[in-house]
């Protein structure tokens, strides 16, 4: 409660300065310090009350003195209200700053967790390379013994297509399996032939349902390539098979396969194009903050004729603008944290799936 001066005397600093005696502390963390004109507002309040006290002493009648005294009491109630507003806005700034610190700490913890998941993913990738070398020794030897390799179980991520393979005269209907590192030509339950992606030199599309695959010769000192014709039942199936081959070869082995077309009208995009995720929420906090700040900056300043009130309004407008700035910072951190949480969920799923796949492939090699 603000102490009111007695009717007979007035200390110009004791009343108004009590209202504004608490200095605003700076907001901690990365939020910039808030500068307020507290002393200016308090000085103007002291001057106003001092002028009222002087008018009261100069009043000729008791009625005039009472009117001035009533005005002073009204002014004291206004100062009390201003004090409450000042405390509330200061508390709001403190809460906002503390919230920023908390969510920033949570964001940093999530970032550290994601780094650990990335490290695990790298270890799984290293294990994958070792398992690939073991698989090559099984399925992609230079001289496979036809008819003796039983078809392995379908791994997670493998793709199979029904195709017809022609090497010399007759077409042979086979099942084409695309694994991580190559192609398996399967006849019933037997791997008839296996080819690594880096052995595939080029693909020539001859018709909407037919393409010629050119491989390096598996024989040493033999420069003539090995050619086979692949036919499928539909144009869409052929496009999908070629896209899968090109994508798997480039992403898993780093080998780029040339795709050519015998006729221009047969052309299509051989590279797989993944649609980028549209982040509709990106920048919404910036836009909101910019709109708010623009509204504050363009607010017409109408003078009340009272310097103390004008100074108080200006001070609170700066305070509210600063709280809005903290809100913008908070929104940006929340957006970044949400992106990190999405990345973390994806990393955990990938690591779990990768571990299960590697375990399955190791068990298969052991058998």
mmCIF file of C-alpha atoms in Angstrom:
data_model
loop_
_atom_site.group_PDB
_atom_site.id
_atom_site.type_symbol
_atom_site.label_atom_id
_atom_site.label_comp_id
_atom_site.label_asym_id
_atom_site.label_seq_id
_atom_site.Cartn_x
_atom_site.Cartn_y
_atom_site.Cartn_z
ATOM 1 C CA UNK A 1 0.000 0.000 0.000
ATOM 2 C CA UNK A 2 1.347 3.445 -0.905
ATOM 3 C CA UNK A 3 1.678 5.824 2.023
ATOM 4 C CA UNK A 4 -0.281 9.029 1.447
ATOM 5 C CA UNK A 5 1.190 12.339 2.573
ATOM 6 C CA UNK A 6 -0.636 14.192 5.369
ATOM 7 C CA UNK A 7 -2.985 16.998 4.359
ATOM 8 C CA UNK A 8 -0.848 19.727 5.849
ATOM 9 C CA UNK A 9 2.535 18.656 4.446
ATOM 10 C CA UNK A 10 3.777 16.944 1.323
ATOM 11 C CA UNK A 11 7.062 15.245 0.629
ATOM 12 C CA UNK A 12 7.256 15.193 -3.144
ATOM 13 C CA UNK A 13 9.639 12.214 -3.183
ATOM 14 C CA UNK A 14 8.051 10.033 -0.489
ATOM 15 C CA UNK A 15 4.785 9.241 -2.312
ATOM 16 C CA UNK A 16 5.529 8.956 -6.014
ATOM 17 C CA UNK A 17 9.024 7.555 -5.538
ATOM 18 C CA UNK A 18 7.583 4.727 -3.393
ATOM 19 C CA UNK A 19 5.488 3.719 -6.412
ATOM 20 C CA UNK A 20 8.533 3.465 -8.703
ATOM 21 C CA UNK A 21 11.244 2.571 -6.184
ATOM 22 C CA UNK A 22 11.668 -0.999 -7.529
ATOM 23 C CA UNK A 23 14.193 -0.999 -10.343
ATOM 24 C CA UNK A 24 13.451 -3.353 -13.232
ATOM 25 C CA UNK A 25 16.031 -6.115 -13.426
ATOM 26 C CA UNK A 26 17.345 -7.214 -16.795
ATOM 27 C CA UNK A 27 15.943 -10.328 -18.401
ATOM 28 C CA UNK A 28 18.428 -13.178 -18.128
ATOM 29 C CA UNK A 29 19.664 -15.422 -20.903
ATOM 30 C CA UNK A 30 19.940 -14.474 -24.516
ATOM 31 C CA UNK A 31 17.073 -11.962 -24.345
ATOM 32 C CA UNK A 32 18.295 -8.348 -24.587
ATOM 33 C CA UNK A 33 18.062 -6.099 -21.520
ATOM 34 C CA UNK A 34 14.960 -3.999 -21.170
ATOM 35 C CA UNK A 35 15.480 -0.295 -20.665
ATOM 36 C CA UNK A 36 12.623 1.555 -18.966
ATOM 37 C CA UNK A 37 12.268 5.154 -17.991
ATOM 38 C CA UNK A 38 11.203 4.404 -14.426
ATOM 39 C CA UNK A 39 13.048 7.337 -12.867
ATOM 40 C CA UNK A 40 11.611 9.751 -15.407
ATOM 41 C CA UNK A 41 8.083 8.575 -14.684
ATOM 42 C CA UNK A 42 8.676 8.829 -10.927
ATOM 43 C CA UNK A 43 10.158 12.329 -11.245
ATOM 44 C CA UNK A 44 7.167 13.477 -13.264
ATOM 45 C CA UNK A 45 4.833 12.014 -10.629
ATOM 46 C CA UNK A 46 6.739 13.861 -7.866
ATOM 47 C CA UNK A 47 6.533 17.081 -9.834
ATOM 48 C CA UNK A 48 2.802 16.622 -10.403
ATOM 49 C CA UNK A 49 2.075 15.994 -6.708
ATOM 50 C CA UNK A 50 4.345 18.884 -5.738
ATOM 51 C CA UNK A 51 2.374 21.226 -7.996
ATOM 52 C CA UNK A 52 -0.899 20.018 -6.485
ATOM 53 C CA UNK A 53 0.456 20.585 -2.960
ATOM 54 C CA UNK A 54 1.492 24.103 -3.879
ATOM 55 C CA UNK A 55 -1.962 24.851 -5.280
ATOM 56 C CA UNK A 56 -3.541 23.467 -2.130
ATOM 57 C CA UNK A 57 -1.430 25.740 0.078
ATOM 58 C CA UNK A 58 -2.285 28.737 -2.119
ATOM 59 C CA UNK A 59 -6.026 28.064 -2.033
ATOM 60 C CA UNK A 60 -7.990 30.940 -0.544
ATOM 61 C CA UNK A 61 -10.836 28.880 0.902
ATOM 62 C CA UNK A 62 -11.294 25.525 2.588
ATOM 63 C CA UNK A 63 -13.535 24.408 -0.290
ATOM 64 C CA UNK A 64 -10.764 25.057 -2.817
ATOM 65 C CA UNK A 65 -8.250 23.237 -0.607
ATOM 66 C CA UNK A 66 -10.627 20.251 -0.395
ATOM 67 C CA UNK A 67 -10.966 20.119 -4.182
ATOM 68 C CA UNK A 68 -7.200 20.091 -4.605
ATOM 69 C CA UNK A 69 -6.882 17.460 -1.862
ATOM 70 C CA UNK A 70 -9.451 15.281 -3.666
ATOM 71 C CA UNK A 71 -7.443 15.646 -6.885
ATOM 72 C CA UNK A 72 -4.305 14.550 -5.025
ATOM 73 C CA UNK A 73 -6.040 11.465 -3.642
ATOM 74 C CA UNK A 74 -7.308 10.614 -7.130
ATOM 75 C CA UNK A 75 -3.778 10.986 -8.430
ATOM 76 C CA UNK A 76 -2.486 8.646 -5.708
ATOM 77 C CA UNK A 77 -5.022 5.995 -6.757
ATOM 78 C CA UNK A 78 -3.807 6.381 -10.361
ATOM 79 C CA UNK A 79 -0.227 5.870 -9.180
ATOM 80 C CA UNK A 80 -1.291 2.738 -7.280
ATOM 81 C CA UNK A 81 -2.884 1.363 -10.456
ATOM 82 C CA UNK A 82 0.248 2.190 -12.438
ATOM 83 C CA UNK A 83 2.320 0.381 -9.834
ATOM 84 C CA UNK A 84 0.174 -2.765 -10.196
ATOM 85 C CA UNK A 85 0.467 -2.636 -13.992
ATOM 86 C CA UNK A 86 4.238 -2.210 -13.732
ATOM 87 C CA UNK A 87 4.507 -5.241 -11.416
ATOM 88 C CA UNK A 88 2.349 -7.393 -13.710
ATOM 89 C CA UNK A 89 4.251 -6.560 -16.903
ATOM 90 C CA UNK A 90 7.569 -7.078 -15.134
ATOM 91 C CA UNK A 91 6.391 -10.472 -13.832
ATOM 92 C CA UNK A 92 5.214 -11.407 -17.348
ATOM 93 C CA UNK A 93 8.667 -10.570 -18.747
ATOM 94 C CA UNK A 94 10.302 -12.706 -16.027
ATOM 95 C CA UNK A 95 8.001 -15.669 -16.762
ATOM 96 C CA UNK A 96 8.683 -15.375 -20.494
ATOM 97 C CA UNK A 97 12.462 -15.222 -19.948
ATOM 98 C CA UNK A 98 12.408 -18.236 -17.594
ATOM 99 C CA UNK A 99 10.294 -20.189 -20.094
ATOM 100 C CA UNK A 100 12.801 -19.427 -22.841
ATOM 101 C CA UNK A 101 15.597 -20.802 -20.649
ATOM 102 C CA UNK A 102 13.655 -24.016 -19.930
ATOM 103 C CA UNK A 103 12.691 -24.792 -23.529
ATOM 104 C CA UNK A 104 16.189 -23.893 -24.720
ATOM 105 C CA UNK A 105 17.618 -26.423 -22.250
ATOM 106 C CA UNK A 106 15.171 -29.054 -23.513
ATOM 107 C CA UNK A 107 16.152 -28.277 -27.094
ATOM 108 C CA UNK A 108 19.857 -28.682 -26.284
ATOM 109 C CA UNK A 109 19.186 -32.033 -24.579
ATOM 110 C CA UNK A 110 17.298 -33.267 -27.646
ATOM 111 C CA UNK A 111 20.159 -32.065 -29.859
ATOM 112 C CA UNK A 112 22.669 -34.069 -27.789
ATOM 113 C CA UNK A 113 20.438 -37.154 -27.969
ATOM 114 C CA UNK A 114 20.250 -36.811 -31.766
ATOM 115 C CA UNK A 115 24.045 -36.658 -31.977
ATOM 116 C CA UNK A 116 24.247 -39.957 -30.112
ATOM 117 C CA UNK A 117 21.686 -41.478 -32.478
ATOM 118 C CA UNK A 118 23.721 -40.261 -35.465
ATOM 119 C CA UNK A 119 26.785 -41.974 -33.981
ATOM 120 C CA UNK A 120 24.798 -45.220 -33.599
ATOM 121 C CA UNK A 121 23.620 -44.888 -37.188
ATOM 122 C CA UNK A 122 27.238 -44.567 -38.366
ATOM 123 C CA UNK A 123 28.170 -47.721 -36.454
ATOM 124 C CA UNK A 124 25.264 -49.589 -38.055
ATOM 125 C CA UNK A 125 26.400 -48.356 -41.484
ATOM 126 C CA UNK A 126 29.903 -49.680 -40.789
ATOM 127 C CA UNK A 127 28.387 -53.029 -39.791
ATOM 128 C CA UNK A 128 26.328 -52.968 -42.997
ATOM 129 C CA UNK A 129 29.504 -52.673 -45.097
ATOM 130 C CA UNK A 130 30.964 -55.732 -43.384
ATOM 131 C CA UNK A 131 27.777 -57.733 -43.958
ATOM 132 C CA UNK A 132 27.703 -56.610 -47.614
ATOM 133 C CA UNK A 133 31.185 -58.041 -48.144
ATOM 134 C CA UNK A 134 29.993 -61.316 -46.614
ATOM 135 C CA UNK A 135 26.943 -61.334 -48.896
ATOM 136 C CA UNK A 136 29.080 -60.691 -51.971
ATOM 137 C CA UNK A 137 31.099 -63.771 -51.197
ATOM 138 C CA UNK A 138 27.842 -65.757 -51.138
ATOM 139 C CA UNK A 139 25.768 -64.384 -54.036
ATOM 140 C CA UNK A 140 28.050 -62.341 -56.254
ATOM 141 C CA UNK A 141 31.071 -64.558 -56.815
ATOM 142 C CA UNK A 142 32.681 -64.392 -60.241
ATOM 143 C CA UNK A 143 31.750 -67.981 -61.092
ATOM 144 C CA UNK A 144 28.417 -68.880 -59.569
ATOM 145 C CA UNK A 145 27.354 -72.490 -59.702
ATOM 146 C CA UNK A 146 23.942 -72.316 -61.302
ATOM 147 C CA UNK A 147 21.160 -74.208 -59.631
ATOM 148 C CA UNK A 148 22.928 -74.698 -56.329
ATOM 149 C CA UNK A 149 22.095 -71.377 -54.605
ATOM 150 C CA UNK A 150 18.826 -71.504 -52.788
ATOM 151 C CA UNK A 151 16.844 -68.266 -52.902
ATOM 152 C CA UNK A 152 17.340 -66.247 -49.696
ATOM 153 C CA UNK A 153 14.466 -64.808 -47.742
ATOM 154 C CA UNK A 154 13.302 -61.385 -48.833
ATOM 155 C CA UNK A 155 15.137 -58.700 -46.848
ATOM 156 C CA UNK A 156 13.468 -55.563 -45.633
ATOM 157 C CA UNK A 157 13.774 -52.967 -48.400
ATOM 158 C CA UNK A 158 14.225 -55.501 -51.221
ATOM 159 C CA UNK A 159 11.960 -55.224 -54.272
ATOM 160 C CA UNK A 160 10.824 -58.007 -56.611
ATOM 161 C CA UNK A 161 9.414 -57.832 -60.138
ATOM 162 C CA UNK A 162 8.175 -60.441 -62.602
ATOM 163 C CA UNK A 163 10.224 -60.038 -65.788
ATOM 164 C CA UNK A 164 11.229 -61.973 -68.904
ATOM 165 C CA UNK A 165 14.960 -62.271 -69.556
ATOM 166 C CA UNK A 166 16.267 -62.945 -73.060
ATOM 167 C CA UNK A 167 19.924 -63.736 -73.672
ATOM 168 C CA UNK A 168 20.014 -65.648 -76.941
ATOM 169 C CA UNK A 169 16.789 -66.968 -78.458
ATOM 170 C CA UNK A 170 14.064 -67.712 -75.946
ATOM 171 C CA UNK A 171 12.569 -65.475 -73.302
ATOM 172 C CA UNK A 172 12.716 -66.892 -69.805
ATOM 173 C CA UNK A 173 10.252 -65.664 -67.246
ATOM 174 C CA UNK A 174 12.117 -64.907 -64.061
ATOM 175 C CA UNK A 175 11.660 -63.022 -60.856
ATOM 176 C CA UNK A 176 14.023 -60.055 -60.579
ATOM 177 C CA UNK A 177 14.957 -59.130 -57.023
ATOM 178 C CA UNK A 178 16.677 -55.819 -56.314
ATOM 179 C CA UNK A 179 18.675 -56.015 -53.100
ATOM 180 C CA UNK A 180 20.884 -53.376 -51.534
ATOM 181 C CA UNK A 181 23.922 -54.186 -53.649
ATOM 182 C CA UNK A 182 22.743 -55.919 -56.793
ATOM 183 C CA UNK A 183 20.268 -57.891 -58.874
ATOM 184 C CA UNK A 184 19.223 -61.501 -58.317
ATOM 185 C CA UNK A 185 17.612 -63.442 -61.187
ATOM 186 C CA UNK A 186 15.465 -66.088 -59.506
ATOM 187 C CA UNK A 187 13.986 -69.180 -61.130
ATOM 188 C CA UNK A 188 11.429 -70.642 -58.759
ATOM 189 C CA UNK A 189 13.368 -71.039 -55.509
ATOM 190 C CA UNK A 190 16.890 -70.949 -56.949
ATOM 191 C CA UNK A 191 19.145 -67.960 -57.581
ATOM 192 C CA UNK A 192 20.045 -68.514 -61.211
ATOM 193 C CA UNK A 193 22.346 -65.532 -61.516
ATOM 194 C CA UNK A 194 23.499 -62.562 -59.465
ATOM 195 C CA UNK A 195 24.905 -59.254 -60.672
ATOM 196 C CA UNK A 196 26.340 -56.367 -58.671
ATOM 197 C CA UNK A 197 25.082 -52.861 -59.423
ATOM 198 C CA UNK A 198 28.603 -51.658 -60.215
ATOM 199 C CA UNK A 199 28.759 -54.294 -62.963
ATOM 200 C CA UNK A 200 25.790 -52.717 -64.756
ATOM 201 C CA UNK A 201 27.164 -50.296 -67.340
ATOM 202 C CA UNK A 202 24.006 -48.922 -68.954
ATOM 203 C CA UNK A 203 20.307 -49.376 -69.640
ATOM 204 C CA UNK A 204 18.784 -48.788 -73.067
ATOM 205 C CA UNK A 205 15.002 -48.413 -73.241
ATOM 206 C CA UNK A 206 13.912 -49.860 -76.573
ATOM 207 C CA UNK A 207 10.110 -49.813 -76.115
ATOM 208 C CA UNK A 208 7.573 -48.971 -73.398
ATOM 209 C CA UNK A 209 7.909 -52.530 -72.043
ATOM 210 C CA UNK A 210 11.437 -53.558 -73.005
ATOM 211 C CA UNK A 211 14.952 -52.503 -72.020
ATOM 212 C CA UNK A 212 18.472 -53.801 -72.673
ATOM 213 C CA UNK A 213 20.839 -54.168 -69.707
ATOM 214 C CA UNK A 214 24.570 -54.094 -70.425
ATOM 215 C CA UNK A 215 26.919 -55.630 -67.820
ATOM 216 C CA UNK A 216 30.672 -55.910 -67.546
ATOM 217 C CA UNK A 217 31.941 -59.317 -68.534
ATOM 218 C CA UNK A 218 32.572 -61.523 -65.477
ATOM 219 C CA UNK A 219 35.525 -63.119 -67.304
ATOM 220 C CA UNK A 220 39.003 -61.692 -66.910
ATOM 221 C CA UNK A 221 40.729 -60.342 -70.036
ATOM 222 C CA UNK A 222 37.354 -60.319 -71.774
ATOM 223 C CA UNK A 223 36.313 -56.822 -72.905
ATOM 224 C CA UNK A 224 33.065 -57.700 -74.646
ATOM 225 C CA UNK A 225 30.132 -56.737 -72.399
ATOM 226 C CA UNK A 226 27.347 -59.064 -71.412
ATOM 227 C CA UNK A 227 23.909 -58.056 -72.714
ATOM 228 C CA UNK A 228 20.434 -59.228 -71.759
ATOM 229 C CA UNK A 229 16.990 -57.992 -72.703
ATOM 230 C CA UNK A 230 14.408 -57.445 -69.971
ATOM 231 C CA UNK A 231 10.680 -57.334 -70.744
ATOM 232 C CA UNK A 232 7.788 -56.510 -68.434
ATOM 233 C CA UNK A 233 4.007 -56.434 -68.708
ATOM 234 C CA UNK A 234 3.445 -52.656 -68.514
ATOM 235 C CA UNK A 235 5.168 -49.362 -69.179
ATOM 236 C CA UNK A 236 4.756 -48.232 -65.544
ATOM 237 C CA UNK A 237 6.433 -51.413 -64.300
ATOM 238 C CA UNK A 238 9.439 -50.843 -66.573
ATOM 239 C CA UNK A 239 9.811 -47.262 -65.382
ATOM 240 C CA UNK A 240 9.616 -48.343 -61.757
ATOM 241 C CA UNK A 241 12.195 -51.130 -62.234
ATOM 242 C CA UNK A 242 14.663 -48.748 -63.894
ATOM 243 C CA UNK A 243 14.158 -46.052 -61.258
ATOM 244 C CA UNK A 244 14.688 -48.601 -58.488
ATOM 245 C CA UNK A 245 17.896 -49.880 -60.094
ATOM 246 C CA UNK A 246 19.305 -46.376 -60.641
ATOM 247 C CA UNK A 247 18.361 -45.196 -57.141
ATOM 248 C CA UNK A 248 19.683 -48.268 -55.294
ATOM 249 C CA UNK A 249 22.918 -48.306 -57.255
ATOM 250 C CA UNK A 250 23.641 -44.642 -56.598
ATOM 251 C CA UNK A 251 22.535 -44.497 -52.947
ATOM 252 C CA UNK A 252 23.948 -47.853 -51.780
ATOM 253 C CA UNK A 253 27.101 -48.293 -53.868
ATOM 254 C CA UNK A 254 27.766 -44.823 -55.311
ATOM 255 C CA UNK A 255 27.687 -46.251 -58.869
ATOM 256 C CA UNK A 256 25.789 -44.162 -61.432
ATOM 257 C CA UNK A 257 24.089 -46.047 -64.273
ATOM 258 C CA UNK A 258 23.530 -44.427 -67.658
ATOM 259 C CA UNK A 259 19.939 -44.643 -68.957
ATOM 260 C CA UNK A 260 19.384 -44.023 -72.691
ATOM 261 C CA UNK A 261 16.294 -44.139 -74.891
ATOM 262 C CA UNK A 262 16.113 -45.518 -78.415
ATOM 263 C CA UNK A 263 13.349 -43.049 -79.263
ATOM 264 C CA UNK A 264 12.803 -39.601 -77.815
ATOM 265 C CA UNK A 265 9.137 -40.228 -77.043
ATOM 266 C CA UNK A 266 10.136 -43.094 -74.737
ATOM 267 C CA UNK A 267 11.992 -40.758 -72.376
ATOM 268 C CA UNK A 268 11.115 -40.406 -68.710
ATOM 269 C CA UNK A 269 12.860 -39.204 -65.555
ATOM 270 C CA UNK A 270 15.062 -42.078 -64.392
ATOM 271 C CA UNK A 271 16.038 -40.430 -61.104
ATOM 272 C CA UNK A 272 13.737 -40.902 -58.134
ATOM 273 C CA UNK A 273 12.404 -37.509 -57.029
ATOM 274 C CA UNK A 274 11.349 -37.288 -53.423
ATOM 275 C CA UNK A 275 8.866 -34.549 -52.670
ATOM 276 C CA UNK A 276 10.166 -32.065 -50.163
ATOM 277 C CA UNK A 277 8.082 -31.638 -47.064
ATOM 278 C CA UNK A 278 6.342 -28.276 -47.000
ATOM 279 C CA UNK A 279 6.743 -26.742 -43.576
ATOM 280 C CA UNK A 280 3.608 -24.649 -43.466
ATOM 281 C CA UNK A 281 4.361 -23.529 -39.943
ATOM 282 C CA UNK A 282 7.856 -22.218 -40.688
ATOM 283 C CA UNK A 283 8.211 -18.533 -40.005
ATOM 284 C CA UNK A 284 4.783 -18.080 -38.470
ATOM 285 C CA UNK A 285 6.262 -16.666 -35.270
ATOM 286 C CA UNK A 286 8.440 -14.252 -37.227
ATOM 287 C CA UNK A 287 5.449 -13.100 -39.244
ATOM 288 C CA UNK A 288 3.333 -12.708 -36.124
ATOM 289 C CA UNK A 289 6.049 -10.777 -34.334
ATOM 290 C CA UNK A 290 6.643 -8.560 -37.360
ATOM 291 C CA UNK A 291 2.931 -7.802 -37.598
ATOM 292 C CA UNK A 292 2.772 -7.003 -33.888
ATOM 293 C CA UNK A 293 5.873 -4.794 -33.994
ATOM 294 C CA UNK A 294 4.595 -3.034 -37.085
ATOM 295 C CA UNK A 295 1.325 -2.344 -35.306
ATOM 296 C CA UNK A 296 3.191 -0.986 -32.283
ATOM 297 C CA UNK A 297 5.468 1.166 -34.396
ATOM 298 C CA UNK A 298 2.595 2.664 -36.366
ATOM 299 C CA UNK A 299 0.342 3.268 -33.383
ATOM 300 C CA UNK A 300 -0.483 6.942 -33.350
ATOM 301 C CA UNK A 301 0.747 8.569 -30.145
ATOM 302 C CA UNK A 302 -2.038 10.750 -28.781
ATOM 303 C CA UNK A 303 -0.965 12.992 -25.955
ATOM 304 C CA UNK A 304 -3.200 13.066 -22.891
ATOM 305 C CA UNK A 305 -1.885 16.469 -21.865
ATOM 306 C CA UNK A 306 -0.376 14.840 -18.773
ATOM 307 C CA UNK A 307 3.386 14.331 -19.072
ATOM 308 C CA UNK A 308 3.470 11.712 -16.336
ATOM 309 C CA UNK A 309 0.723 9.604 -17.967
ATOM 310 C CA UNK A 310 2.335 9.938 -21.406
ATOM 311 C CA UNK A 311 5.679 8.782 -19.983
ATOM 312 C CA UNK A 312 4.015 5.825 -18.255
ATOM 313 C CA UNK A 313 2.183 4.765 -21.441
ATOM 314 C CA UNK A 314 5.429 4.972 -23.427
ATOM 315 C CA UNK A 315 7.242 2.914 -20.789
ATOM 316 C CA UNK A 316 4.604 0.160 -20.815
ATOM 317 C CA UNK A 317 4.542 0.084 -24.613
ATOM 318 C CA UNK A 318 8.295 -0.610 -24.580
ATOM 319 C CA UNK A 319 7.758 -3.322 -21.973
ATOM 320 C CA UNK A 320 5.001 -5.026 -23.978
ATOM 321 C CA UNK A 321 7.067 -4.834 -27.177
ATOM 322 C CA UNK A 322 9.930 -6.494 -25.323
ATOM 323 C CA UNK A 323 7.637 -9.299 -24.093
ATOM 324 C CA UNK A 324 6.512 -9.790 -27.694
ATOM 325 C CA UNK A 325 10.170 -10.093 -28.711
ATOM 326 C CA UNK A 326 10.680 -12.785 -26.060
ATOM 327 C CA UNK A 327 7.588 -14.540 -27.425
ATOM 328 C CA UNK A 328 9.112 -14.509 -30.904
ATOM 329 C CA UNK A 329 12.351 -16.007 -29.573
ATOM 330 C CA UNK A 330 10.302 -18.626 -27.715
ATOM 331 C CA UNK A 331 8.389 -19.510 -30.869
ATOM 332 C CA UNK A 332 11.598 -19.927 -32.881
ATOM 333 C CA UNK A 333 13.077 -22.240 -30.230
ATOM 334 C CA UNK A 334 9.872 -24.304 -30.132
ATOM 335 C CA UNK A 335 9.933 -24.652 -33.935
ATOM 336 C CA UNK A 336 13.558 -25.799 -33.851
ATOM 337 C CA UNK A 337 12.809 -28.202 -30.979
ATOM 338 C CA UNK A 338 9.857 -29.698 -32.838
ATOM 339 C CA UNK A 339 12.076 -30.283 -35.882
ATOM 340 C CA UNK A 340 14.673 -31.968 -33.657
ATOM 341 C CA UNK A 341 11.985 -34.185 -32.100
ATOM 342 C CA UNK A 342 10.791 -35.223 -35.574
ATOM 343 C CA UNK A 343 14.394 -35.969 -36.547
ATOM 344 C CA UNK A 344 14.854 -37.963 -33.337
ATOM 345 C CA UNK A 345 11.762 -40.065 -34.025
ATOM 346 C CA UNK A 346 12.970 -40.751 -37.570
ATOM 347 C CA UNK A 347 16.475 -41.636 -36.348
ATOM 348 C CA UNK A 348 15.124 -44.046 -33.733
ATOM 349 C CA UNK A 349 12.894 -45.759 -36.303
ATOM 350 C CA UNK A 350 15.759 -45.995 -38.799
ATOM 351 C CA UNK A 351 18.170 -47.407 -36.207
ATOM 352 C CA UNK A 352 15.617 -49.951 -35.015
ATOM 353 C CA UNK A 353 14.763 -51.058 -38.559
ATOM 354 C CA UNK A 354 18.425 -51.147 -39.560
ATOM 355 C CA UNK A 355 19.365 -53.250 -36.545
ATOM 356 C CA UNK A 356 16.557 -55.714 -37.285
ATOM 357 C CA UNK A 357 17.586 -55.924 -40.940
ATOM 358 C CA UNK A 358 21.269 -56.498 -40.093
ATOM 359 C CA UNK A 359 20.358 -59.163 -37.559
ATOM 360 C CA UNK A 360 18.218 -60.953 -40.134
ATOM 361 C CA UNK A 361 20.980 -60.836 -42.756
ATOM 362 C CA UNK A 362 23.626 -62.081 -40.308
ATOM 363 C CA UNK A 363 21.407 -65.007 -39.289
ATOM 364 C CA UNK A 364 20.861 -65.821 -42.957
ATOM 365 C CA UNK A 365 24.613 -65.836 -43.650
ATOM 366 C CA UNK A 366 25.132 -68.096 -40.641
ATOM 367 C CA UNK A 367 22.667 -70.594 -42.020
#
